[in-house]
Coordinates of C-alpha atoms and ligand atoms in Angstrom, one line a residue:
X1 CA 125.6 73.7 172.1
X2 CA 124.2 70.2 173.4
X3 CA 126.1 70.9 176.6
X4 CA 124.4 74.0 177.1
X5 CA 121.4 72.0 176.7
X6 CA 121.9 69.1 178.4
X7 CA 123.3 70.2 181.2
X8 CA 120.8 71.9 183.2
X9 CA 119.2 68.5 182.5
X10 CA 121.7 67.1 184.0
X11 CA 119.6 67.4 187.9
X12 CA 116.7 64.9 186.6
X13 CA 119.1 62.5 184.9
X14 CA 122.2 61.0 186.5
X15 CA 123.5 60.0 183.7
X16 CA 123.5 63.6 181.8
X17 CA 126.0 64.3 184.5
X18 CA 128.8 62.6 182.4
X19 CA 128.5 64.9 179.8
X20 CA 129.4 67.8 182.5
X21 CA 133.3 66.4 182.5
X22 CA 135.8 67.7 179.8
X23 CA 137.4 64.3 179.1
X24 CA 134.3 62.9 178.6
X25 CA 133.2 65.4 175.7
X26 CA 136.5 65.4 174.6
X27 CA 136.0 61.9 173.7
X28 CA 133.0 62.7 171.9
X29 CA 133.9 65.3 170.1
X30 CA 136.8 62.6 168.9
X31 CA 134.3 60.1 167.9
X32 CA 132.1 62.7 166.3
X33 CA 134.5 64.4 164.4
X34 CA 136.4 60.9 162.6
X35 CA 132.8 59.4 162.0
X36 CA 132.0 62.8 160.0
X37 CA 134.9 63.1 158.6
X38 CA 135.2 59.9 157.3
X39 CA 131.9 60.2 155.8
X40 CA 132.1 63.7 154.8
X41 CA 135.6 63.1 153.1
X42 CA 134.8 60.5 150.8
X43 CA 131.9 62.9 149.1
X44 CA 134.0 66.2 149.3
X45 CA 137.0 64.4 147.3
X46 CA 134.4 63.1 144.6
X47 CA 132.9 66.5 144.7
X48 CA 136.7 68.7 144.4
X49 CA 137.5 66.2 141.7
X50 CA 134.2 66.8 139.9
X51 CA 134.6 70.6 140.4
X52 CA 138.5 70.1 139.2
X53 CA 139.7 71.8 142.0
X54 CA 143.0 70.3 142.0
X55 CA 146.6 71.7 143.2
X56 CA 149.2 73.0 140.6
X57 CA 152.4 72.0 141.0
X58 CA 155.6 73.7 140.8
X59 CA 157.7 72.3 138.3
X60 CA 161.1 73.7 139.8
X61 CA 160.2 70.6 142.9
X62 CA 161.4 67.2 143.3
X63 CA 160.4 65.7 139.9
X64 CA 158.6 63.2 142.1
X65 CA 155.8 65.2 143.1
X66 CA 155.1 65.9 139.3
X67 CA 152.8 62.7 139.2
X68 CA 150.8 64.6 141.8
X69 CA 149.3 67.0 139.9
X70 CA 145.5 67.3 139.6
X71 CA 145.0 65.9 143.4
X72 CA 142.5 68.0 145.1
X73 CA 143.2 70.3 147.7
X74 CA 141.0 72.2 150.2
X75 CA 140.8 69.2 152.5
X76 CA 140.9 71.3 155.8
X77 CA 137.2 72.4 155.2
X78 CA 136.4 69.3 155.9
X79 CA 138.9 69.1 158.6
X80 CA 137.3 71.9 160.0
X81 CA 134.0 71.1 159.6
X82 CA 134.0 68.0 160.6
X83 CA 136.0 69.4 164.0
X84 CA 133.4 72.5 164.1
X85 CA 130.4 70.1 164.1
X86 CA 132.0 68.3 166.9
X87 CA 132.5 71.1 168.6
X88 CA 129.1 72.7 168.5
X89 CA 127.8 69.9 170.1
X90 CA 130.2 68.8 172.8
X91 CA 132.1 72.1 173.4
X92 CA 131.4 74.7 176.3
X93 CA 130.8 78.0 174.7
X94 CA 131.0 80.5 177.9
X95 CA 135.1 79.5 178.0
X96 CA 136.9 82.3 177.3
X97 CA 140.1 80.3 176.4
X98 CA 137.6 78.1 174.2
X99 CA 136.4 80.9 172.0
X100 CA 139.4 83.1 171.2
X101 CA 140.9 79.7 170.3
X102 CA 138.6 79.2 168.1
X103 CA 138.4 82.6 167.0
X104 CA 142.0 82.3 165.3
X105 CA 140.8 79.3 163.8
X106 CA 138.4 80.4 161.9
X107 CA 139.8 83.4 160.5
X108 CA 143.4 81.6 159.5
X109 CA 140.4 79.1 157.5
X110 CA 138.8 82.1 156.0
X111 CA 142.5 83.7 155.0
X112 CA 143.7 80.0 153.8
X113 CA 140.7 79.3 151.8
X114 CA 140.7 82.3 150.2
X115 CA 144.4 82.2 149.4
X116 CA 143.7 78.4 148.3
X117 CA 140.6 80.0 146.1
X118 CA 142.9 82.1 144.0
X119 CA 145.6 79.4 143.5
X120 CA 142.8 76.7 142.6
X121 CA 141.0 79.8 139.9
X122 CA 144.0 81.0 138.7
X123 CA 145.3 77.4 138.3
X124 CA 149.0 78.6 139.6
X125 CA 151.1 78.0 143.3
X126 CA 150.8 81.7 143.8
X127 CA 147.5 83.0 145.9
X128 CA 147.5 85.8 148.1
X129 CA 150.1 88.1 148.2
X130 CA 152.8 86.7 151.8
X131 CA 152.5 90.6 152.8
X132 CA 148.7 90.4 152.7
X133 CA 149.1 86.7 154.6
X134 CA 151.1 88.2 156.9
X135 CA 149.2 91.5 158.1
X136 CA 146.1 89.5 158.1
X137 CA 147.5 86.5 160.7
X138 CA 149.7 89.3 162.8
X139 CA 146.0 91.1 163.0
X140 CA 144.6 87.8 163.9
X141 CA 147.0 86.7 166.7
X142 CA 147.6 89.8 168.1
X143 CA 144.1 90.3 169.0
X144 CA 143.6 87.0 170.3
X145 CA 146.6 87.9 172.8
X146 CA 145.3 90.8 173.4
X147 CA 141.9 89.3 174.3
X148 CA 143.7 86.9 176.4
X149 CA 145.0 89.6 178.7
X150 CA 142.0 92.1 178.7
X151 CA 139.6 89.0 179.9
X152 CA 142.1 88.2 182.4
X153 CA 142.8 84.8 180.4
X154 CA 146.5 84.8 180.8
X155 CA 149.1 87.0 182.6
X156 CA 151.8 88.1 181.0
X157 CA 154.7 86.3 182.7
X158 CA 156.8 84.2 180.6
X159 CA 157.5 80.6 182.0
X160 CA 160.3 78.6 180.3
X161 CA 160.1 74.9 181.2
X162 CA 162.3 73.1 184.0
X163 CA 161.6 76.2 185.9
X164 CA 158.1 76.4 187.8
X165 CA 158.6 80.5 188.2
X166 CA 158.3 82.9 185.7
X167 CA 161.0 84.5 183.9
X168 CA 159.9 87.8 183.2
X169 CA 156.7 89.9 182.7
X170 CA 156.3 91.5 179.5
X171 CA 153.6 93.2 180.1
X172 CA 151.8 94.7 176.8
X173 CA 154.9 93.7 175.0
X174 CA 153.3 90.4 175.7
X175 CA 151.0 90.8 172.8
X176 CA 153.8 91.1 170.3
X177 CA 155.5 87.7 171.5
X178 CA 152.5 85.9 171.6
X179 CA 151.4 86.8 168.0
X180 CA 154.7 85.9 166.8
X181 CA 154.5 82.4 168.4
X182 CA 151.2 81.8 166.7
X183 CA 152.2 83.9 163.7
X184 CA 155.0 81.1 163.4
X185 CA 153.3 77.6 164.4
X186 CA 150.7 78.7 161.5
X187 CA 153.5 79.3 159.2
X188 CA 155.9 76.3 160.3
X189 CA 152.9 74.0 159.8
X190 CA 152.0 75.1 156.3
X191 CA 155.8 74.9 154.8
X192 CA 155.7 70.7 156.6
X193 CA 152.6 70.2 154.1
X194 CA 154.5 69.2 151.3
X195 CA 154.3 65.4 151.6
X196 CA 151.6 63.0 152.0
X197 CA 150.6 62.9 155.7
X198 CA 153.4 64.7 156.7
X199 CA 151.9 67.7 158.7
X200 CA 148.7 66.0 159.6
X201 CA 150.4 63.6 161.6
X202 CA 152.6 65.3 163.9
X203 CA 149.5 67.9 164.0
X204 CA 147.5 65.1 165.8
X205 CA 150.5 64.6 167.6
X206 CA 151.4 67.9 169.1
X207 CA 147.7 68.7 169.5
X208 CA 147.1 65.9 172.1
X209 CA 149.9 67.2 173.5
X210 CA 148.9 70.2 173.6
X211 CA 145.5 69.6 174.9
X212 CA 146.3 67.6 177.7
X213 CA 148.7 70.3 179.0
X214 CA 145.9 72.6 178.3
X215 CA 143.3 70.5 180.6
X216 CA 145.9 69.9 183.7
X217 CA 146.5 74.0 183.6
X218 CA 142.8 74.1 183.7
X219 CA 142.7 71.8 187.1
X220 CA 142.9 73.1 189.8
X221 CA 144.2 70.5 191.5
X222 CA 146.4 69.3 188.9
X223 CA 147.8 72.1 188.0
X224 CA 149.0 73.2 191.7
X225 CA 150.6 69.5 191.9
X226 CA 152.5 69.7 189.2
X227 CA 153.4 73.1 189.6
X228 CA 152.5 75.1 186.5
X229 CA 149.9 78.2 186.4
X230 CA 146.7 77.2 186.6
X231 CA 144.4 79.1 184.1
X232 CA 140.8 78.9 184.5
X233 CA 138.4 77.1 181.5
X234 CA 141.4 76.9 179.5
X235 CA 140.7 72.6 180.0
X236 CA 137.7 73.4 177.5
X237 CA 140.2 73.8 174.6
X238 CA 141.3 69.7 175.0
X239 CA 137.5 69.3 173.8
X240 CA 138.2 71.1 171.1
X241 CA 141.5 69.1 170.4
X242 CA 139.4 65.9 170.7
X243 CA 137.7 67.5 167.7
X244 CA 140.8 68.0 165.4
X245 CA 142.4 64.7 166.1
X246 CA 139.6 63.0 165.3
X247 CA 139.1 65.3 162.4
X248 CA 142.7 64.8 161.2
X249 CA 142.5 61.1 161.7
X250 CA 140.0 61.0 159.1
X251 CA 141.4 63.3 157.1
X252 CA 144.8 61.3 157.3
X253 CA 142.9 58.2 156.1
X254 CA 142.1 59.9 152.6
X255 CA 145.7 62.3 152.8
X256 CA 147.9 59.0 153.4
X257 CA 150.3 58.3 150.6
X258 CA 149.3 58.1 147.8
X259 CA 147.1 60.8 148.5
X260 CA 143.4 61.0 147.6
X261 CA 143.6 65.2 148.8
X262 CA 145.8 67.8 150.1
X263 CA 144.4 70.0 153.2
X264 CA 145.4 73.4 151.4
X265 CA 146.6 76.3 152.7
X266 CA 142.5 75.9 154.5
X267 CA 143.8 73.3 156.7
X268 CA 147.6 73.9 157.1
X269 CA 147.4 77.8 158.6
X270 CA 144.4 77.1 160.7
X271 CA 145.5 74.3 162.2
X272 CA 149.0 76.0 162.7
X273 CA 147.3 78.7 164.5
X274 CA 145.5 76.6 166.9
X275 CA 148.7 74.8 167.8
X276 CA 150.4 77.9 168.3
X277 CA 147.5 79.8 170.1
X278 CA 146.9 76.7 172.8
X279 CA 150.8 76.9 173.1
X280 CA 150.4 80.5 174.3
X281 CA 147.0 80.3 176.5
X282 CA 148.3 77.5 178.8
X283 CA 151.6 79.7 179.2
X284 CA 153.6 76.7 176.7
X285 CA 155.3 78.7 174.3
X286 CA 158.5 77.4 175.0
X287 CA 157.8 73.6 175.7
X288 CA 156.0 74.2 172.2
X289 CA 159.5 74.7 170.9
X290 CA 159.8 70.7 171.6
X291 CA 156.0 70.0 170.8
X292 CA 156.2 71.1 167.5
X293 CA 160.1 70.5 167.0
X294 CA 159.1 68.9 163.3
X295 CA 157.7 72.2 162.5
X296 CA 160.1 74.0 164.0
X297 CA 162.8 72.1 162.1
X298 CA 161.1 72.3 159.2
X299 CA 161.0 76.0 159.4
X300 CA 164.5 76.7 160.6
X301 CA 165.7 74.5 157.7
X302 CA 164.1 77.3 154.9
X303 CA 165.3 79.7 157.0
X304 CA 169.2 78.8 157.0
X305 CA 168.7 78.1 153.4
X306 CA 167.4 81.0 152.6
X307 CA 170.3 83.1 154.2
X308 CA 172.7 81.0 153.3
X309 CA 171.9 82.0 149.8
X310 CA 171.5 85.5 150.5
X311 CA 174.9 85.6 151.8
X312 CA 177.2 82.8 150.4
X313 CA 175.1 81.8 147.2
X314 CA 175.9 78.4 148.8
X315 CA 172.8 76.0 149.9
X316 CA 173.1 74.1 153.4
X317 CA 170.6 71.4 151.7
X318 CA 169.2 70.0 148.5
X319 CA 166.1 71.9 148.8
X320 CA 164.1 73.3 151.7
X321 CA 162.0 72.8 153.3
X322 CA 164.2 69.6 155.2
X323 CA 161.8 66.7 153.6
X324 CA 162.7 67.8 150.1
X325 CA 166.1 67.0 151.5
X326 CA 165.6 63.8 152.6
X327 CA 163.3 63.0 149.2
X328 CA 166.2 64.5 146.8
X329 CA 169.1 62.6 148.6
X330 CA 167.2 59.5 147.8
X331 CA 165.3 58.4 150.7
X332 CA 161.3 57.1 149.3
X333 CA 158.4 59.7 150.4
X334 CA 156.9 57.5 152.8
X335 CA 160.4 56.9 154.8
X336 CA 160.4 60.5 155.8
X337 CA 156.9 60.6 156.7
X338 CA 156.8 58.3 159.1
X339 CA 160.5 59.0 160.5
X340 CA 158.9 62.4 160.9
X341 CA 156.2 61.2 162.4
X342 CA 158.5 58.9 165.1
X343 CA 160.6 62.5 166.0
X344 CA 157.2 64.4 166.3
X345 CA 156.3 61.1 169.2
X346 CA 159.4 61.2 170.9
X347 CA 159.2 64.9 171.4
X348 CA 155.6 64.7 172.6
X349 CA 156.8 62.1 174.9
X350 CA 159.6 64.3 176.0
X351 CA 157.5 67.3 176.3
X352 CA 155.5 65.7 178.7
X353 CA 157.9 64.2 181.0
X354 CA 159.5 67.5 181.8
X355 CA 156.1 68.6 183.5
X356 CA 157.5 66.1 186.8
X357 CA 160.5 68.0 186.4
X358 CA 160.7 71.6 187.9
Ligands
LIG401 C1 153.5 75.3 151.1 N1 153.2 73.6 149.7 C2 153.5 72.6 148.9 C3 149.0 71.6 149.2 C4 149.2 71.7 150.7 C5 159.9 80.1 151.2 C6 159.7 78.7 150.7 C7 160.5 77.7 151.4 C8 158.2 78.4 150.7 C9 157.8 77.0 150.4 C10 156.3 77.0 150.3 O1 155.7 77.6 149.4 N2 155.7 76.4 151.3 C11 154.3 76.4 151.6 C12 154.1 74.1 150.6 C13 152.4 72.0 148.0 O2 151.2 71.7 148.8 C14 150.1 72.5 148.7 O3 150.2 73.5 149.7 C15 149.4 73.2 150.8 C16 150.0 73.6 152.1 N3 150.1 75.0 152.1 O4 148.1 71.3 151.4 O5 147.7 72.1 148.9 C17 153.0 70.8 147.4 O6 153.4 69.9 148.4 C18 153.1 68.5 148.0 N4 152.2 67.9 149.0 C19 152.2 66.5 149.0 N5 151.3 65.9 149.9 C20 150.5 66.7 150.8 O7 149.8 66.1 151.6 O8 152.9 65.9 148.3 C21 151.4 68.7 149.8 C22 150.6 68.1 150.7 C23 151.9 70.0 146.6 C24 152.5 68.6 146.6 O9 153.6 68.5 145.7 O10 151.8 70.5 145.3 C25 154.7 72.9 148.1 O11 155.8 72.4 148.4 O12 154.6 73.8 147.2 N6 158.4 76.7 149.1 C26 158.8 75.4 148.9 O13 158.5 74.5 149.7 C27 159.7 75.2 147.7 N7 161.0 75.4 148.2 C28 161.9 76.2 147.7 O14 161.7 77.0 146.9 N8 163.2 76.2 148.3 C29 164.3 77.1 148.0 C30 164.4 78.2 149.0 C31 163.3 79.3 148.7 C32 164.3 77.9 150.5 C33 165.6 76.3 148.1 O15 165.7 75.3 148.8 O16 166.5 76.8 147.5 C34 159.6 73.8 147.2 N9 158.3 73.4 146.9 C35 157.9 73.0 145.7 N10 158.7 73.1 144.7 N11 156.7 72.5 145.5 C36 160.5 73.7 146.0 C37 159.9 73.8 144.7

């Protein structure tokens, strides 16, 4: 809302003119968004504590997590907050790209709060029902892609990366693949939360990612250079990235192990959903494949397991999802964190090299 503000301002003073570049409010919005969450953080802990708002845990997990009990959850509302407040002053609010991002967000934080609300009342793991989850985030994302083609956002060509023309057009059919992409980052994302700084991390990771692909699609310049479609406003979103990194770094200083709070069902499905809806509005739903490989190992991992059972009564691992795994064949909590963490880097890294290379 400050930019809306400031810029027609901008004509008097020079140096209001900064605040006119993306990067620049990106940077901001960083800034703001740690320094709020920081401070924010340390009262919303003392205050979920006071409240006894604290997670349940499942008895049937690795016996580990048992001293965990009692931490309290609901951190992403002040992930969120702290990345909304941001937002509102440094973000653009006549991008289209910018708003049905943050459209998903805010209703995968109203369905994960309220799924976090019954667990937290009810004091069990159980909130609402995975039908219920389900309809309500294929609703969701389904209308955000459908948004995305009726405003001209998007096409609905599908690019696959290494090769700078597109694959097919889908045409409505679009819709469906796009909600499933977003459908799936927001699920993928909450089944990593299950260890102390485990999701948040490659979160900020992909997320940069993410939002620096988003601002070179929005260049024009950049964009035909390096051969990829270029998508008008869609830059904006990297100011609302700025916003969640610097959220999620301060929420990471309170979630790092031992953990002080968990970011809930709140934090984990919304920020999934933004992942996976930036993925799809700069055309990088398969590159997100890479992006987001820890969440789409951690995923593929309950998945496999979960068949496996079906069909052979026979598990492929100790327990999914994968970092149970790793815990349960004896490797300490904060080892698979951070190796985690190093495969969610190198894939960023990776990610972004094959942009040179179509
Ligand atoms: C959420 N949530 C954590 C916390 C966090 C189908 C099946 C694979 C689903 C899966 C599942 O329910 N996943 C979704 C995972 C929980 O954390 C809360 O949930 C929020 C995220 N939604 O923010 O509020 C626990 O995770 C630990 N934790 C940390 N640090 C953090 O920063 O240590 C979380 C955040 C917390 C805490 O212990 O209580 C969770 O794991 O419940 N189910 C599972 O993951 C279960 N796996 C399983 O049943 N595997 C089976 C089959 C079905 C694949 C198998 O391998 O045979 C395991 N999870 C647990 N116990 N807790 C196993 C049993």
């Amino acid at each position: 809302m400050l930019f809306h503000w400031l810029y027609p301002l901008s004509q008097n003073q020079a140096v209001l003119n900064l605040f006119r570049y993306i990067t620049v409010r990106s940077f901001i919005a960083f800034v703001v968004a740690i320094i709020v969450s920081l401070v924010w953080g340390k009262r919303f802990i003392a205050l979920m504590k006071l409240r006894q708002f604290g997670q349940s845990i499942r008895e049937d997990g690795p016996q580990s997590h048992l001293k965990k009990k009692g931490t309290p959850t609901f951190g992403g509302v002040f992930i969120i907050g702290s990345a909304l407040a941001a937002t509102l002053i440094c973000g653009n609010f006549l991008s289209t790209p910018f708003l049905i991002t943050l459209f998903v967000m805010m209703s995968y934080f109203f369905l994960g709060g309220l799924d976090d609300y019954y667990k937290v009342l009810k004091k069990n793991s159980k909130g609402v029902s995975a039908k219920q989850k389900l309809l309500w985030q294929f609703l969701t994302a389904g209308l955000a892609c459908y948004f995305m083609i009726k405003y001209n956002v998007t096409d609905t060509n599908l690019y696959i990366p290494f090769i700078k023309e597109p694959i097919a057009d889908l045409g409505w059919g679009y819709v469906i693949f796009g909600a499933f992409v977003i459908v799936g980052s927001s699920n993928a994302v909450n089944l990593t939360d299950g260890l102390d700084g485990l999701a948040i991390g490659p979160v900020i990771i992909s997320a940069t990612t993410l939002g620096l692909l988003a601002y070179v699609a929005g260049h024009v310049e950049l964009a035909q250079y390096l051969l990829i479609p270029y998508i008008p406003d869609v830059g904006e979103n990297l100011v609302l990235v700025g916003a969640l990194v610097g959220a999620g770094a301060g929420f990471l200083w309170y979630n790092a192990y031992p953990a002080e709070i968990f970011m809930g069902d709140v934090g984990s499905l919304s920020l999934g959903g933004v992942l996976g809806t930036i993925a799809v509005i700069t055309k990088n739903e398969f590159l997100f494949v890479i992006v987001g490989g820890v969440f789409v190992m951690e995923a593929v991992s309950v998945i496999l397991q979960v068949v496996s059972y079906k069909l052979r009564q026979k598990r492929i691992f100790k327990m999914a999802p994968i970092h149970h795994h790793f815990e349960l064949s004896g490797w300490p909590e904060t080892k698979v964190i951070v190796r985690f963490w190093i495969i969610s880097l190198v894939l960023a890294i990776l990610a972004l090299a094959s942009l040179k290379l179509r």
